[in-house]
């Protein structure tokens, strides 16, 4: 471990630069700020945050948060220096506060995070904005995506539970019946299932579905009988199953 004295000297100039930017003394020196944001690892960012507090007796993140709305660079610095769950909460808030909801960004965050990560995002959202992310999604998102994303958010309450392969097989059969037993897909059963299983458990259900029936659920959802709900669900399922894409 690097001695604190050496760490302090190494990052003290970064803190001075950030302080000058925030206080307005050196507000025009954007290249230095950009260099800090792009060249430091997140572990180094944590050191800078701690050192800034020690030098100036102020919380660096709080200062950036208070100026981020009126300054694009402050917002970039705030996002870069935040914990991942705080950054996600900020992005979701911006998405839901706009005149038009950016569904692609919203789906990417909600559907690629683990249940534990989603819980942290929800807590940060509530703490920072005094609002409930599930309620805001319900108010701003419409159609099938509203039900589906709400179910995924609700499912995060099941974080920490171990993956049960036997249950995954049973749920895959339930999912298949919901897809095939009627003239149209059983939306209520699918939404109920999604809301009651953690992200890891739901991924296991999707894997079991492919194992049992020889194709991914997303391919089954391409049929016309699945309607608009099926199209919306397919987008979410593909994001859950293949987050790298």
Coordinates of C-alpha atoms in Angstrom, one line a residue:
X1 CA 0.0 0.0 0.0
X2 CA 1.3 3.5 -0.9
X3 CA 2.0 5.6 2.2
X4 CA -0.6 8.3 2.8
X5 CA 2.0 11.0 2.6
X6 CA 3.0 9.9 -0.9
X7 CA -0.6 9.5 -1.9
X8 CA -1.4 13.0 -0.6
X9 CA 1.4 14.5 -2.6
X10 CA 0.5 12.7 -5.8
X11 CA -3.1 13.8 -5.8
X12 CA -3.0 17.1 -4.0
X13 CA -2.7 19.0 -7.2
X14 CA -5.8 17.3 -8.5
X15 CA -7.7 18.5 -5.5
X16 CA -6.4 22.0 -5.9
X17 CA -7.4 22.0 -9.5
X18 CA -10.9 20.7 -8.6
X19 CA -11.2 23.2 -5.8
X20 CA -10.3 26.1 -8.1
X21 CA -12.9 24.9 -10.7
X22 CA -15.7 24.5 -8.2
X23 CA -15.0 27.8 -6.4
X24 CA -14.7 29.7 -9.7
X25 CA -11.1 30.8 -9.1
X26 CA -9.9 28.7 -12.0
X27 CA -13.2 27.9 -13.8
X28 CA -11.8 28.2 -17.3
X29 CA -9.1 25.6 -16.9
X30 CA -11.2 22.8 -18.3
X31 CA -8.3 20.7 -19.8
X32 CA -6.9 20.0 -16.3
X33 CA -10.3 18.8 -15.1
X34 CA -10.8 16.6 -18.2
X35 CA -7.4 15.1 -17.7
X36 CA -8.2 14.2 -14.1
X37 CA -11.5 12.6 -15.2
X38 CA -10.1 10.6 -18.0
X39 CA -6.7 9.6 -16.7
X40 CA -7.5 8.5 -13.1
X41 CA -8.9 5.1 -12.3
X42 CA -11.9 4.8 -10.0
X43 CA -9.7 3.7 -7.1
X44 CA -7.7 6.9 -7.7
X45 CA -10.9 8.9 -7.8
X46 CA -11.8 7.5 -4.4
X47 CA -8.5 8.7 -3.0
X48 CA -9.0 12.2 -4.5
X49 CA -12.5 12.4 -2.9
X50 CA -11.1 11.5 0.5
X51 CA -8.1 13.8 0.2
X52 CA -10.3 16.7 -0.9
X53 CA -12.5 16.3 2.2
X54 CA -9.4 16.2 4.4
X55 CA -7.9 19.3 2.8
X56 CA -11.0 21.5 2.4
X57 CA -13.4 19.9 5.0
X58 CA -16.0 19.7 2.2
X59 CA -17.6 16.7 0.4
X60 CA -16.5 16.9 -3.2
X61 CA -19.5 14.9 -4.5
X62 CA -21.9 17.2 -2.7
X63 CA -20.2 20.3 -4.2
X64 CA -20.3 18.8 -7.7
X65 CA -24.0 17.7 -7.3
X66 CA -25.0 21.3 -6.3
X67 CA -23.5 22.8 -9.5
X68 CA -24.1 20.0 -12.0
X69 CA -27.4 21.3 -13.4
X70 CA -25.9 24.6 -14.7
X71 CA -22.5 23.3 -15.8
X72 CA -21.9 20.4 -18.2
X73 CA -18.4 19.8 -16.9
X74 CA -19.5 19.7 -13.3
X75 CA -22.1 17.1 -14.3
X76 CA -19.5 15.0 -16.1
X77 CA -17.2 15.2 -13.0
X78 CA -20.1 14.3 -10.7
X79 CA -21.0 11.2 -12.8
X80 CA -17.3 10.2 -13.1
X81 CA -16.7 10.5 -9.4
X82 CA -19.9 8.9 -8.2
X83 CA -20.3 5.3 -7.1
X84 CA -21.8 3.3 -10.0
X85 CA -25.2 3.0 -8.3
X86 CA -25.3 6.8 -7.7
X87 CA -24.4 7.4 -11.3
X88 CA -27.1 5.1 -12.5
X89 CA -29.7 6.8 -10.3
X90 CA -28.7 10.2 -11.7
X91 CA -29.0 9.0 -15.3
X92 CA -32.4 7.4 -14.6
X93 CA -33.6 10.6 -13.0
X94 CA -32.5 12.6 -16.1
X95 CA -34.2 10.1 -18.4
X96 CA -37.5 10.2 -16.5
X97 CA -37.4 14.0 -16.1
X98 CA -37.1 14.8 -19.8
X99 CA -39.9 15.7 -22.1
X100 CA -39.4 12.4 -23.8
X101 CA -38.2 9.2 -22.1
X102 CA -35.1 7.6 -23.5
X103 CA -36.3 4.0 -23.3
X104 CA -33.1 2.6 -24.6
X105 CA -31.1 4.1 -21.8
X106 CA -33.7 3.2 -19.2
X107 CA -34.0 -0.4 -20.3
X108 CA -30.2 -0.8 -20.4
X109 CA -29.8 0.3 -16.8
X110 CA -32.8 -1.5 -15.3
X111 CA -32.3 -4.7 -17.2
X112 CA -28.6 -5.2 -17.1
X113 CA -28.0 -4.6 -13.4
X114 CA -28.2 -7.4 -10.8
X115 CA -31.0 -7.3 -8.2
X116 CA -28.5 -6.1 -5.6
X117 CA -27.3 -3.3 -7.8
X118 CA -30.9 -2.3 -8.6
X119 CA -31.7 -2.1 -4.9
X120 CA -28.7 0.2 -4.4
X121 CA -29.9 2.4 -7.4
X122 CA -33.4 2.6 -5.9
X123 CA -32.1 3.6 -2.5
X124 CA -29.8 6.3 -4.0
X125 CA -32.7 7.6 -6.2
X126 CA -34.9 7.9 -3.1
X127 CA -32.2 9.5 -1.1
X128 CA -31.1 12.0 -3.7
X129 CA -34.5 13.0 -5.2
X130 CA -37.0 12.1 -2.5
X131 CA -38.9 10.1 -5.0
X132 CA -39.6 6.4 -5.8
X133 CA -38.1 5.1 -9.0
X134 CA -40.9 2.5 -9.4
X135 CA -43.6 5.2 -9.1
X136 CA -41.8 7.5 -11.5
X137 CA -41.4 4.7 -14.1
X138 CA -45.2 4.0 -13.8
X139 CA -45.9 7.7 -14.4
X140 CA -43.5 8.3 -17.3
X141 CA -43.5 5.0 -19.2
X142 CA -46.5 3.6 -21.0
X143 CA -47.7 0.4 -22.7
X144 CA -46.0 -3.0 -22.2
X145 CA -42.7 -1.5 -21.2
X146 CA -44.4 0.1 -18.2
X147 CA -45.5 -3.3 -16.8
X148 CA -42.3 -5.1 -17.7
X149 CA -39.9 -2.5 -16.3
X150 CA -42.0 -2.2 -13.2
X151 CA -41.8 -5.9 -12.7
X152 CA -38.0 -6.0 -13.1
X153 CA -37.7 -3.2 -10.5
X154 CA -40.0 -5.0 -8.1
X155 CA -38.0 -8.2 -8.6
X156 CA -34.9 -6.6 -7.1
X157 CA -36.4 -7.1 -3.6
X158 CA -35.5 -10.8 -4.1
X159 CA -31.8 -10.0 -4.1
X160 CA -29.5 -12.3 -2.2
X161 CA -31.5 -15.5 -2.9
X162 CA -29.6 -18.4 -4.4
X163 CA -30.4 -19.6 -7.9
X164 CA -32.7 -22.6 -7.7
X165 CA -32.3 -24.7 -10.8
X166 CA -35.3 -26.9 -10.1
X167 CA -37.5 -23.8 -9.7
X168 CA -36.0 -22.4 -12.9
X169 CA -37.1 -25.5 -14.8
X170 CA -40.7 -25.3 -13.3
X171 CA -40.9 -21.6 -14.1
X172 CA -39.6 -22.2 -17.7
X173 CA -42.6 -24.6 -18.2
X174 CA -45.0 -22.0 -16.7
X175 CA -43.5 -19.5 -19.1
X176 CA -44.0 -21.9 -22.0
X177 CA -47.6 -22.4 -21.1
X178 CA -48.1 -18.7 -20.8
X179 CA -46.7 -18.4 -24.3
X180 CA -48.5 -21.3 -26.0
X181 CA -51.7 -22.2 -24.2
X182 CA -54.0 -19.5 -25.4
X183 CA -54.8 -17.5 -28.6
X184 CA -52.5 -14.8 -27.2
X185 CA -49.7 -14.8 -24.6
X186 CA -50.7 -14.7 -21.0
X187 CA -49.3 -11.3 -20.0
X188 CA -50.4 -11.5 -16.4
X189 CA -48.6 -14.8 -15.7
X190 CA -45.4 -13.5 -17.3
X191 CA -45.4 -10.2 -15.4
X192 CA -46.1 -12.0 -12.1
X193 CA -43.2 -14.4 -12.7
X194 CA -40.8 -11.7 -13.6
X195 CA -41.7 -9.6 -10.5
X196 CA -41.1 -12.6 -8.1
X197 CA -37.7 -13.7 -9.3
X198 CA -34.3 -12.1 -8.9
X199 CA -32.3 -11.2 -11.9
X200 CA -30.0 -14.2 -11.6
X201 CA -33.0 -16.5 -11.1
X202 CA -34.8 -15.0 -14.2
X203 CA -31.6 -15.6 -16.3
X204 CA -31.7 -19.3 -15.2
X205 CA -35.4 -19.5 -16.3
X206 CA -34.4 -18.2 -19.7
X207 CA -31.6 -20.7 -19.9
X208 CA -33.9 -23.5 -18.8
X209 CA -36.5 -22.4 -21.4
X210 CA -33.9 -22.8 -24.2
X211 CA -32.8 -26.1 -22.8
X212 CA -36.3 -27.5 -22.6
X213 CA -37.7 -26.2 -25.9
X214 CA -34.7 -25.7 -28.1
X215 CA -34.9 -22.0 -28.7
X216 CA -34.6 -18.8 -26.8
X217 CA -37.7 -17.1 -25.5
X218 CA -36.8 -14.0 -27.5
X219 CA -37.3 -16.0 -30.7
X220 CA -40.7 -17.3 -29.6
X221 CA -41.7 -13.7 -29.0
X222 CA -41.2 -12.7 -32.6
X223 CA -44.5 -14.3 -33.7
X224 CA -47.4 -12.0 -34.6
X225 CA -49.7 -13.6 -31.9
X226 CA -47.5 -12.1 -29.2
X227 CA -48.6 -8.5 -30.2
X228 CA -46.9 -5.3 -29.1
X229 CA -46.5 -6.7 -25.5
X230 CA -44.4 -9.5 -27.0
X231 CA -42.3 -7.0 -29.0
X232 CA -41.6 -5.0 -25.8
X233 CA -40.9 -8.1 -23.8
X234 CA -38.5 -9.3 -26.4
X235 CA -36.4 -6.1 -26.2
X236 CA -36.2 -6.6 -22.4
X237 CA -35.4 -10.3 -22.5
X238 CA -32.6 -9.8 -25.1
X239 CA -31.1 -7.1 -22.8
X240 CA -31.3 -9.4 -19.8
X241 CA -29.9 -12.4 -21.6
X242 CA -27.3 -10.7 -23.7
X243 CA -26.3 -7.4 -21.9
X244 CA -23.1 -7.2 -23.9
X245 CA -25.1 -6.5 -27.0

